[in-house]
Amino acid sequence: AQKITQTQPGMFVQEKEAVTLDCTYDTSDPSYGLFWYKQPSSGEMIFLIYQGSYDQQNATEGRYSLNFQKARKSANLVISASQLGDSAMYFCAIGVFGTSYGKLTFGQGTILTVHP
Amino acid sequence: NAGVTQTPKFRILKIGQSMTLQCAQDMNHNYMYWYRQDPGMGLKLIYYSVGAGITDKGEVPNGYNVSRSTTEDFPLRLELAAPSQTSVYFCASSYRQQNSPLHFGNGTRLTVT
């Protein structure tokens, strides 16, 4: 079974500064993917970024980057130049492929508040 | 494209009632999923489907049933609703490839009283 741990229930950041949201994972499967989703107060789930276990480089998508440290089993999300609209719940998730059919296991989330 | 469409958006049920949450996707995705999100928590997988006619249980399937007669539709049936089923329900779909993210519907907020 897979497990995701997000140890920061809440984080605060000043507008325009960078913030790191922590995520550690546990799996015995060598082939997996890590996903980050954003859930604003309106409730929808928005996909942000993906990192595959065999990817050599850290994933980046605009202001989002994933700090992937495979040996430490961590996949932290870095948001650069925070904006007020970044205030939301953020979820880390893991998918183990092959017979797992794309199912994702989610962490409990981190609430990010961006202050002006 | 509408993506993943869930209906209804909100519903209040009395204990013991039944209902079906509807989910439809127009992206021709093979895989579909039902998750529930309890307040302040992450998402837990209820059921999933890898194609029409094929479904399987996730982490928390008790009290629910699903069917998948077409690629597009994946309804979730609640039988004999209980207060423990008060939650937000998300339907999602994805392509059959490793790096494909889940595309989520906007959720159904269900209250059982």
PDB file of C-alpha atoms in Angstrom:
ATOM      1  CA  ALA A   1       0.000   0.000   0.000  1.00  0.00           C
ATOM      2  CA  GLN A   2       1.043   3.562  -0.614  1.00  0.00           C
ATOM      3  CA  LYS A   3       1.070   6.391   1.895  1.00  0.00           C
ATOM      4  CA  ILE A   4       1.423  10.161   1.688  1.00  0.00           C
ATOM      5  CA  THR A   5       2.308  12.311   4.703  1.00  0.00           C
ATOM      6  CA  GLN A   6       1.854  16.056   4.728  1.00  0.00           C
ATOM      7  CA  THR A   7       3.057  17.277   8.121  1.00  0.00           C
ATOM      8  CA  GLN A   8       2.117  20.958   7.792  1.00  0.00           C
ATOM      9  CA  PRO A   9      -1.591  21.482   8.532  1.00  0.00           C
ATOM     10  CA  GLY A  10      -1.230  25.192   7.743  1.00  0.00           C
ATOM     11  CA  MET A  11       1.348  27.497   6.222  1.00  0.00           C
ATOM     12  CA  PHE A  12       1.542  31.272   5.930  1.00  0.00           C
ATOM     13  CA  VAL A  13       3.521  33.281   3.381  1.00  0.00           C
ATOM     14  CA  GLN A  14       3.818  36.922   2.386  1.00  0.00           C
ATOM     15  CA  GLU A  15       2.742  37.863  -1.084  1.00  0.00           C
ATOM     16  CA  LYS A  16       5.603  37.664  -3.623  1.00  0.00           C
ATOM     17  CA  GLU A  17       7.690  35.358  -1.444  1.00  0.00           C
ATOM     18  CA  ALA A  18       8.390  31.674  -2.094  1.00  0.00           C
ATOM     19  CA  VAL A  19       6.928  28.871  -0.002  1.00  0.00           C
ATOM     20  CA  THR A  20       7.647  25.142   0.265  1.00  0.00           C
ATOM     21  CA  LEU A  21       4.932  22.628   1.077  1.00  0.00           C
ATOM     22  CA  ASP A  22       6.254  19.328   2.395  1.00  0.00           C
ATOM     23  CA  CYS A  23       5.292  15.873   1.207  1.00  0.00           C
ATOM     24  CA  THR A  24       6.825  12.521   2.058  1.00  0.00           C
ATOM     25  CA  TYR A  25       5.679   9.252   0.597  1.00  0.00           C
ATOM     26  CA  ASP A  26       6.024   5.563   1.135  1.00  0.00           C
ATOM     27  CA  THR A  27       5.814   2.847  -1.469  1.00  0.00           C
ATOM     28  CA  SER A  28       7.657  -0.350  -2.227  1.00  0.00           C
ATOM     29  CA  ASP A  29       6.958  -0.114  -5.955  1.00  0.00           C
ATOM     30  CA  PRO A  30       9.816   1.285  -8.078  1.00  0.00           C
ATOM     31  CA  SER A  31       7.467   2.800 -10.667  1.00  0.00           C
ATOM     32  CA  TYR A  32       5.258   5.560  -9.366  1.00  0.00           C
ATOM     33  CA  GLY A  33       4.203   9.138  -9.927  1.00  0.00           C
ATOM     34  CA  LEU A  34       3.699  12.044  -7.578  1.00  0.00           C
ATOM     35  CA  PHE A  35       1.009  14.655  -8.146  1.00  0.00           C
ATOM     36  CA  TRP A  36       0.130  17.945  -6.507  1.00  0.00           C
ATOM     37  CA  TYR A  37      -3.403  19.350  -6.553  1.00  0.00           C
ATOM     38  CA  LYS A  38      -4.790  22.683  -5.411  1.00  0.00           C
ATOM     39  CA  GLN A  39      -8.238  22.990  -3.861  1.00  0.00           C
ATOM     40  CA  PRO A  40      -9.458  26.586  -3.518  1.00  0.00           C
ATOM     41  CA  SER A  41     -12.273  27.493  -1.153  1.00  0.00           C
ATOM     42  CA  SER A  42     -14.713  26.941  -4.032  1.00  0.00           C
ATOM     43  CA  GLY A  43     -13.917  23.230  -3.734  1.00  0.00           C
ATOM     44  CA  GLU A  44     -12.711  22.105  -7.143  1.00  0.00           C
ATOM     45  CA  MET A  45      -9.538  20.036  -7.522  1.00  0.00           C
ATOM     46  CA  ILE A  46      -6.948  21.594  -9.814  1.00  0.00           C
ATOM     47  CA  PHE A  47      -3.951  19.588 -11.049  1.00  0.00           C
ATOM     48  CA  LEU A  48      -0.671  21.477 -10.641  1.00  0.00           C
ATOM     49  CA  ILE A  49       2.352  19.302 -11.344  1.00  0.00           C
ATOM     50  CA  TYR A  50       3.567  15.739 -11.872  1.00  0.00           C
ATOM     51  CA  GLN A  51       6.847  13.945 -11.147  1.00  0.00           C
ATOM     52  CA  GLY A  52       7.611  10.412 -12.286  1.00  0.00           C
ATOM     53  CA  SER A  53       9.867   8.189 -10.228  1.00  0.00           C
ATOM     54  CA  TYR A  54      12.267   7.735 -13.132  1.00  0.00           C
ATOM     55  CA  ASP A  55      12.364  11.376 -14.153  1.00  0.00           C
ATOM     56  CA  GLN A  56      15.913  12.697 -13.938  1.00  0.00           C
ATOM     57  CA  GLN A  57      14.992  16.322 -13.475  1.00  0.00           C
ATOM     58  CA  ASN A  58      12.648  18.061 -11.069  1.00  0.00           C
ATOM     59  CA  ALA A  59       9.340  18.991 -12.641  1.00  0.00           C
ATOM     60  CA  THR A  60       8.431  22.621 -13.176  1.00  0.00           C
ATOM     61  CA  GLU A  61       5.177  24.247 -14.311  1.00  0.00           C
ATOM     62  CA  GLY A  62       5.294  28.026 -14.304  1.00  0.00           C
ATOM     63  CA  ARG A  63       5.599  29.202 -10.688  1.00  0.00           C
ATOM     64  CA  TYR A  64       5.352  25.629  -9.394  1.00  0.00           C
ATOM     65  CA  SER A  65       8.305  23.313  -9.040  1.00  0.00           C
ATOM     66  CA  LEU A  66       8.651  19.961  -7.381  1.00  0.00           C
ATOM     67  CA  ASN A  67      11.714  19.298  -5.242  1.00  0.00           C
ATOM     68  CA  PHE A  68      12.023  15.545  -5.714  1.00  0.00           C
ATOM     69  CA  GLN A  69      14.461  13.733  -3.415  1.00  0.00           C
ATOM     70  CA  LYS A  70      14.013  10.075  -4.200  1.00  0.00           C
ATOM     71  CA  ALA A  71      16.349   8.681  -1.547  1.00  0.00           C
ATOM     72  CA  ARG A  72      14.527  10.631   1.142  1.00  0.00           C
ATOM     73  CA  LYS A  73      11.123   9.838  -0.395  1.00  0.00           C
ATOM     74  CA  SER A  74      10.118  13.453  -0.443  1.00  0.00           C
ATOM     75  CA  ALA A  75       8.328  15.480  -3.113  1.00  0.00           C
ATOM     76  CA  ASN A  76       7.974  19.010  -1.844  1.00  0.00           C
ATOM     77  CA  LEU A  77       6.054  21.641  -3.796  1.00  0.00           C
ATOM     78  CA  VAL A  78       7.720  25.015  -4.182  1.00  0.00           C
ATOM     79  CA  ILE A  79       5.579  27.986  -5.139  1.00  0.00           C
ATOM     80  CA  SER A  80       7.599  31.001  -6.191  1.00  0.00           C
ATOM     81  CA  ALA A  81       6.373  34.600  -6.053  1.00  0.00           C
ATOM     82  CA  SER A  82       3.223  33.769  -4.080  1.00  0.00           C
ATOM     83  CA  GLN A  83      -0.005  35.470  -5.068  1.00  0.00           C
ATOM     84  CA  LEU A  84      -3.176  36.062  -3.069  1.00  0.00           C
ATOM     85  CA  GLY A  85      -4.927  33.591  -5.364  1.00  0.00           C
ATOM     86  CA  ASP A  86      -2.567  30.842  -4.185  1.00  0.00           C
ATOM     87  CA  SER A  87      -4.433  30.709  -0.860  1.00  0.00           C
ATOM     88  CA  ALA A  88      -5.953  27.223  -0.909  1.00  0.00           C
ATOM     89  CA  MET A  89      -5.620  23.652   0.321  1.00  0.00           C
ATOM     90  CA  TYR A  90      -2.824  21.725  -1.364  1.00  0.00           C
ATOM     91  CA  PHE A  91      -2.771  17.955  -1.684  1.00  0.00           C
ATOM     92  CA  CYS A  92       0.107  15.650  -2.522  1.00  0.00           C
ATOM     93  CA  ALA A  93      -0.815  12.291  -4.053  1.00  0.00           C
ATOM     94  CA  ILE A  94       0.958   9.153  -5.257  1.00  0.00           C
ATOM     95  CA  GLY A  95       0.001   6.768  -8.031  1.00  0.00           C
ATOM     96  CA  VAL A  96       1.587   3.367  -8.468  1.00  0.00           C
ATOM     97  CA  PHE A  97       1.129   2.156 -11.964  1.00  0.00           C
ATOM     98  CA  GLY A  98       0.773  -1.166 -13.671  1.00  0.00           C
ATOM     99  CA  THR A  99      -2.106  -2.957 -12.004  1.00  0.00           C
ATOM    100  CA  SER A 100      -3.095   0.055  -9.900  1.00  0.00           C
ATOM    101  CA  TYR A 101      -4.944   1.589 -12.860  1.00  0.00           C
ATOM    102  CA  GLY A 102      -4.077   5.175 -12.099  1.00  0.00           C
ATOM    103  CA  LYS A 103      -5.555   5.174  -8.610  1.00  0.00           C
ATOM    104  CA  LEU A 104      -4.147   7.943  -6.431  1.00  0.00           C
ATOM    105  CA  THR A 105      -3.570   7.961  -2.684  1.00  0.00           C
ATOM    106  CA  PHE A 106      -3.851  11.447  -1.205  1.00  0.00           C
ATOM    107  CA  GLY A 107      -2.320  13.096   1.820  1.00  0.00           C
ATOM    108  CA  GLN A 108      -4.378  15.109   4.300  1.00  0.00           C
ATOM    109  CA  GLY A 109      -3.426  18.410   2.752  1.00  0.00           C
ATOM    110  CA  THR A 110      -1.826  21.708   3.756  1.00  0.00           C
ATOM    111  CA  ILE A 111      -3.784  24.944   3.966  1.00  0.00           C
ATOM    112  CA  LEU A 112      -1.754  27.801   2.512  1.00  0.00           C
ATOM    113  CA  THR A 113      -2.624  31.385   3.382  1.00  0.00           C
ATOM    114  CA  VAL A 114      -0.980  34.180   1.432  1.00  0.00           C
ATOM    115  CA  HIS A 115      -0.855  37.527   3.264  1.00  0.00           C
ATOM    116  CA  PRO A 116      -0.767  40.851   1.360  1.00  0.00           C
TER     117      PRO A 116
ATOM    118  CA  ASN B   1     -15.471  20.278 -23.676  1.00  0.00           C
ATOM    119  CA  ALA B   2     -17.339  20.011 -20.403  1.00  0.00           C
ATOM    120  CA  GLY B   3     -14.767  17.656 -18.835  1.00  0.00           C
ATOM    121  CA  VAL B   4     -16.200  15.775 -15.849  1.00  0.00           C
ATOM    122  CA  THR B   5     -19.757  16.718 -14.914  1.00  0.00           C
ATOM    123  CA  GLN B   6     -21.311  15.766 -11.591  1.00  0.00           C
ATOM    124  CA  THR B   7     -24.923  16.157 -10.540  1.00  0.00           C
ATOM    125  CA  PRO B   8     -26.388  17.199  -8.217  1.00  0.00           C
ATOM    126  CA  LYS B   9     -24.138  19.833  -6.617  1.00  0.00           C
ATOM    127  CA  PHE B  10     -25.850  19.570  -3.232  1.00  0.00           C
ATOM    128  CA  ARG B  11     -28.202  17.073  -1.644  1.00  0.00           C
ATOM    129  CA  ILE B  12     -29.693  16.463   1.778  1.00  0.00           C
ATOM    130  CA  LEU B  13     -30.840  12.930   2.544  1.00  0.00           C
ATOM    131  CA  LYS B  14     -32.651  11.465   5.495  1.00  0.00           C
ATOM    132  CA  ILE B  15     -31.179   8.398   7.182  1.00  0.00           C
ATOM    133  CA  GLY B  16     -32.184   5.284   5.271  1.00  0.00           C
ATOM    134  CA  GLN B  17     -32.915   7.009   1.974  1.00  0.00           C
ATOM    135  CA  SER B  18     -31.113   6.090  -1.231  1.00  0.00           C
ATOM    136  CA  MET B  19     -29.805   8.169  -4.085  1.00  0.00           C
ATOM    137  CA  THR B  20     -27.589   8.065  -7.144  1.00  0.00           C
ATOM    138  CA  LEU B  21     -24.811  10.549  -7.777  1.00  0.00           C
ATOM    139  CA  GLN B  22     -24.315  11.064 -11.493  1.00  0.00           C
ATOM    140  CA  CYS B  23     -20.955  11.448 -13.212  1.00  0.00           C
ATOM    141  CA  ALA B  24     -20.264  11.896 -16.911  1.00  0.00           C
ATOM    142  CA  GLN B  25     -17.084  12.676 -18.816  1.00  0.00           C
ATOM    143  CA  ASP B  26     -16.660  13.655 -22.451  1.00  0.00           C
ATOM    144  CA  MET B  27     -12.893  13.120 -22.776  1.00  0.00           C
ATOM    145  CA  ASN B  28     -13.119   9.448 -23.774  1.00  0.00           C
ATOM    146  CA  HIS B  29     -11.135   8.456 -20.692  1.00  0.00           C
ATOM    147  CA  ASN B  30     -10.853   4.778 -19.875  1.00  0.00           C
ATOM    148  CA  TYR B  31     -10.432   5.155 -16.138  1.00  0.00           C
ATOM    149  CA  MET B  32     -12.998   6.658 -13.798  1.00  0.00           C
ATOM    150  CA  TYR B  33     -13.042   7.018 -10.021  1.00  0.00           C
ATOM    151  CA  TRP B  34     -15.202   8.015  -7.093  1.00  0.00           C
ATOM    152  CA  TYR B  35     -13.570   9.667  -4.105  1.00  0.00           C
ATOM    153  CA  ARG B  36     -15.012  11.079  -0.913  1.00  0.00           C
ATOM    154  CA  GLN B  37     -13.569  13.966   1.077  1.00  0.00           C
ATOM    155  CA  ASP B  38     -14.519  14.353   4.707  1.00  0.00           C
ATOM    156  CA  PRO B  39     -14.128  17.811   6.305  1.00  0.00           C
ATOM    157  CA  GLY B  40     -10.496  18.869   6.611  1.00  0.00           C
ATOM    158  CA  MET B  41      -9.253  15.584   5.198  1.00  0.00           C
ATOM    159  CA  GLY B  42      -7.763  14.184   2.024  1.00  0.00           C
ATOM    160  CA  LEU B  43      -9.613  12.142  -0.558  1.00  0.00           C
ATOM    161  CA  LYS B  44     -10.348   8.459  -0.149  1.00  0.00           C
ATOM    162  CA  LEU B  45     -11.129   6.146  -3.056  1.00  0.00           C
ATOM    163  CA  ILE B  46     -14.553   4.520  -2.993  1.00  0.00           C
ATOM    164  CA  TYR B  47     -14.727   2.673  -6.342  1.00  0.00           C
ATOM    165  CA  TYR B  48     -13.013   2.805  -9.678  1.00  0.00           C
ATOM    166  CA  SER B  49     -13.507   1.515 -13.198  1.00  0.00           C
ATOM    167  CA  VAL B  50     -11.016   0.732 -15.940  1.00  0.00           C
ATOM    168  CA  GLY B  51     -13.602   0.540 -18.699  1.00  0.00           C
ATOM    169  CA  ALA B  52     -17.233  -0.141 -19.509  1.00  0.00           C
ATOM    170  CA  GLY B  53     -18.464  -3.158 -17.581  1.00  0.00           C
ATOM    171  CA  ILE B  54     -15.444  -3.307 -15.258  1.00  0.00           C
ATOM    172  CA  THR B  55     -15.511  -1.917 -11.725  1.00  0.00           C
ATOM    173  CA  ASP B  56     -13.622  -2.600  -8.522  1.00  0.00           C
ATOM    174  CA  LYS B  57     -13.565  -1.533  -4.890  1.00  0.00           C
ATOM    175  CA  GLY B  58     -11.324   1.140  -3.499  1.00  0.00           C
ATOM    176  CA  GLU B  59     -10.401   1.900   0.090  1.00  0.00           C
ATOM    177  CA  VAL B  60     -13.885   2.725   1.463  1.00  0.00           C
ATOM    178  CA  PRO B  61     -16.552   0.895  -0.625  1.00  0.00           C
ATOM    179  CA  ASN B  62     -19.018  -0.095   2.123  1.00  0.00           C
ATOM    180  CA  GLY B  63     -22.464   1.432   1.656  1.00  0.00           C
ATOM    181  CA  TYR B  64     -21.923   2.227  -2.023  1.00  0.00           C
ATOM    182  CA  ASN B  65     -22.392   0.593  -5.396  1.00  0.00           C
ATOM    183  CA  VAL B  66     -21.330   1.545  -8.905  1.00  0.00           C
ATOM    184  CA  SER B  67     -21.948   0.529 -12.460  1.00  0.00           C
ATOM    185  CA  ARG B  68     -20.354   1.459 -15.748  1.00  0.00           C
ATOM    186  CA  SER B  69     -22.426   0.607 -18.778  1.00  0.00           C
ATOM    187  CA  THR B  70     -20.782   3.192 -21.046  1.00  0.00           C
ATOM    188  CA  THR B  71     -17.365   4.839 -21.295  1.00  0.00           C
ATOM    189  CA  GLU B  72     -18.902   8.208 -20.464  1.00  0.00           C
ATOM    190  CA  ASP B  73     -20.973   7.496 -17.356  1.00  0.00           C
ATOM    191  CA  PHE B  74     -20.054   6.231 -13.905  1.00  0.00           C
ATOM    192  CA  PRO B  75     -22.915   6.649 -11.388  1.00  0.00           C
ATOM    193  CA  LEU B  76     -22.455   6.057  -7.649  1.00  0.00           C
ATOM    194  CA  ARG B  77     -25.368   4.585  -5.730  1.00  0.00           C
ATOM    195  CA  LEU B  78     -25.858   5.125  -1.999  1.00  0.00           C
ATOM    196  CA  GLU B  79     -28.154   2.583  -0.398  1.00  0.00           C
ATOM    197  CA  LEU B  80     -29.622   3.177   3.078  1.00  0.00           C
ATOM    198  CA  ALA B  81     -27.846   6.494   3.706  1.00  0.00           C
ATOM    199  CA  ALA B  82     -26.116   6.927   7.068  1.00  0.00           C
ATOM    200  CA  PRO B  83     -24.730  10.059   8.780  1.00  0.00           C
ATOM    201  CA  SER B  84     -21.218   8.670   8.231  1.00  0.00           C
ATOM    202  CA  GLN B  85     -21.761   9.194   4.498  1.00  0.00           C
ATOM    203  CA  THR B  86     -21.994  12.946   4.939  1.00  0.00           C
ATOM    204  CA  SER B  87     -19.138  14.099   2.760  1.00  0.00           C
ATOM    205  CA  VAL B  88     -18.139  15.748  -0.493  1.00  0.00           C
ATOM    206  CA  TYR B  89     -18.033  13.264  -3.350  1.00  0.00           C
ATOM    207  CA  PHE B  90     -15.718  13.733  -6.292  1.00  0.00           C
ATOM    208  CA  CYS B  91     -15.820  11.877  -9.567  1.00  0.00           C
ATOM    209  CA  ALA B  92     -12.627  11.816 -11.620  1.00  0.00           C
ATOM    210  CA  SER B  93     -11.342  10.351 -14.853  1.00  0.00           C
ATOM    211  CA  SER B  94      -7.988   9.818 -16.523  1.00  0.00           C
ATOM    212  CA  TYR B  95      -6.271   8.404 -19.569  1.00  0.00           C
ATOM    213  CA  ARG B  96      -4.699   4.978 -19.383  1.00  0.00           C
ATOM    214  CA  GLN B  97      -1.128   6.180 -19.132  1.00  0.00           C
ATOM    215  CA  GLN B  98       1.350   6.586 -16.341  1.00  0.00           C
ATOM    216  CA  ASN B  99       1.682  10.345 -16.095  1.00  0.00           C
ATOM    217  CA  SER B 100      -1.960  11.147 -16.710  1.00  0.00           C
ATOM    218  CA  PRO B 101      -3.439  13.291 -13.925  1.00  0.00           C
ATOM    219  CA  LEU B 102      -6.947  12.790 -12.648  1.00  0.00           C
ATOM    220  CA  HIS B 103      -9.492  15.252 -14.016  1.00  0.00           C
ATOM    221  CA  PHE B 104     -12.041  16.001 -11.316  1.00  0.00           C
ATOM    222  CA  GLY B 105     -15.646  17.065 -11.388  1.00  0.00           C
ATOM    223  CA  ASN B 106     -16.741  19.911  -9.120  1.00  0.00           C
ATOM    224  CA  GLY B 107     -18.045  17.610  -6.439  1.00  0.00           C
ATOM    225  CA  THR B 108     -21.368  16.780  -4.788  1.00  0.00           C
ATOM    226  CA  ARG B 109     -21.873  17.943  -1.225  1.00  0.00           C
ATOM    227  CA  LEU B 110     -24.054  15.369   0.537  1.00  0.00           C
ATOM    228  CA  THR B 111     -25.537  15.729   4.006  1.00  0.00           C
ATOM    229  CA  VAL B 112     -27.309  12.822   5.704  1.00  0.00           C
ATOM    230  CA  THR B 113     -29.482  13.780   8.677  1.00  0.00           C
TER     231      THR B 113
END
